[in-house]
Amino acid sequence: SDSFPELRSPRKGNTVYVSGADMNETMLRTAFSAFGNIIDLYMDSPRNCAFVTFEKLECADQAVTKLNGAVVEKVQLKVSIARKQPMLDIAVGKSLWGSLAVKNSMKGSHRDKRSQVVYSEDIF
């Protein structure tokens, strides 16, 4: 809860949130690839932010430590662990259960996947 920020555990994840004016994908790839293998990079240019997903949690932690507040190509970056962590196949690993959970998740699914059964006889 936000009432007790000191009791909140630190966020964990392999995706970092980056904000800064006039960022570009090439600049971000160059700066963040120094910390590990990047498996996804998403830019939201109108909002001047981006999300960089690393292969390992440790890489994300190092990127936050080293690049938060740093100036890269005349752009001052704010870097933190992303609040929401995407469930990418490669991030889940090769676990059968992990991949099944991602594929069969009901979260965000608003369509009813049941089919209607119609009987030809009036049995009731």
XYZ file of C-alpha atoms in Angstrom:
124
model
C 0.000 0.000 0.000
C 1.157 3.572 -0.604
C 0.484 4.434 3.047
C 3.629 2.565 4.100
C 6.238 2.918 1.306
C 9.021 1.681 3.595
C 7.222 -1.687 3.947
C 6.884 -2.184 0.189
C 9.330 -4.648 -1.305
C 11.457 -3.317 -4.164
C 10.122 -4.012 -7.645
C 11.738 -6.835 -9.569
C 11.729 -7.540 -13.262
C 13.757 -7.611 -16.417
C 11.971 -4.639 -18.080
C 13.034 -1.061 -17.420
C 11.097 2.148 -18.023
C 13.091 4.938 -19.687
C 12.026 8.555 -20.113
C 13.782 11.447 -21.771
C 13.188 14.021 -24.486
C 14.240 13.255 -28.082
C 15.233 9.620 -27.507
C 15.645 7.323 -30.492
C 15.823 3.552 -30.840
C 19.432 3.444 -32.026
C 20.616 5.517 -29.070
C 18.702 3.340 -26.609
C 19.952 0.059 -28.123
C 23.546 1.294 -27.989
C 23.301 2.537 -24.394
C 21.380 -0.419 -22.937
C 23.062 -3.266 -24.834
C 26.182 -2.629 -22.735
C 24.341 -4.227 -19.793
C 23.090 -7.411 -21.460
C 21.065 -9.003 -24.206
C 17.982 -6.918 -25.109
C 15.016 -9.117 -26.042
C 12.478 -6.317 -26.640
C 12.518 -2.547 -27.037
C 9.281 -0.570 -27.299
C 9.223 3.204 -27.812
C 6.291 5.518 -27.145
C 7.630 8.644 -28.858
C 4.653 10.968 -28.147
C 5.147 10.338 -24.409
C 8.971 10.470 -24.582
C 9.321 7.066 -22.968
C 10.467 3.549 -23.801
C 10.511 0.064 -22.320
C 13.626 -2.095 -22.604
C 13.348 -5.797 -21.737
C 16.525 -7.688 -20.943
C 17.115 -11.417 -20.925
C 18.092 -11.362 -17.216
C 16.948 -9.484 -14.107
C 20.543 -8.586 -13.201
C 20.979 -6.721 -16.486
C 17.933 -4.550 -15.756
C 19.224 -3.774 -12.245
C 22.637 -2.731 -13.617
C 21.040 -0.535 -16.294
C 18.946 1.278 -13.679
C 21.973 1.795 -11.430
C 24.278 3.063 -14.169
C 21.941 4.978 -16.506
C 19.391 6.646 -14.189
C 20.222 10.355 -14.415
C 22.941 9.787 -17.028
C 23.210 11.905 -20.184
C 23.378 9.868 -23.386
C 23.744 11.762 -26.698
C 22.628 15.016 -25.001
C 19.502 13.319 -23.557
C 19.154 13.018 -19.787
C 17.579 9.658 -19.004
C 15.369 8.639 -16.114
C 15.512 4.850 -15.753
C 13.601 2.621 -13.337
C 12.223 -0.904 -13.151
C 8.904 -0.925 -15.030
C 5.776 -1.186 -12.864
C 4.211 -3.775 -15.147
C 6.392 -6.585 -16.401
C 5.405 -8.104 -19.761
C 5.073 -11.877 -20.051
C 7.158 -12.570 -23.128
C 7.796 -16.176 -24.156
C 11.538 -15.778 -23.899
C 11.241 -14.114 -20.478
C 9.205 -17.035 -19.133
C 11.941 -19.482 -20.090
C 11.650 -22.967 -21.474
C 9.377 -24.207 -18.700
C 6.371 -26.071 -20.082
C 4.184 -24.832 -17.225
C 5.296 -21.231 -17.681
C 4.511 -21.222 -21.395
C 1.129 -22.911 -20.787
C 0.255 -20.303 -18.168
C 1.060 -17.449 -20.565
C -0.911 -18.978 -23.445
C -3.976 -19.853 -21.343
C -4.149 -16.774 -19.137
C -7.660 -15.389 -18.641
C -6.297 -11.969 -17.664
C -7.476 -9.352 -20.124
C -9.723 -11.784 -21.961
C -13.222 -10.370 -22.304
C -14.674 -12.813 -24.815
C -16.681 -15.788 -23.663
C -15.003 -18.792 -25.249
C -17.834 -21.209 -24.521
C -20.009 -22.427 -27.340
C -23.773 -22.660 -27.096
C -25.278 -26.147 -27.114
C -28.622 -26.479 -28.884
C -30.720 -29.634 -28.587
C -33.065 -30.618 -31.366
C -35.624 -32.260 -29.054
C -37.592 -30.672 -26.302
C -36.384 -32.754 -23.331
C -37.490 -30.432 -20.573
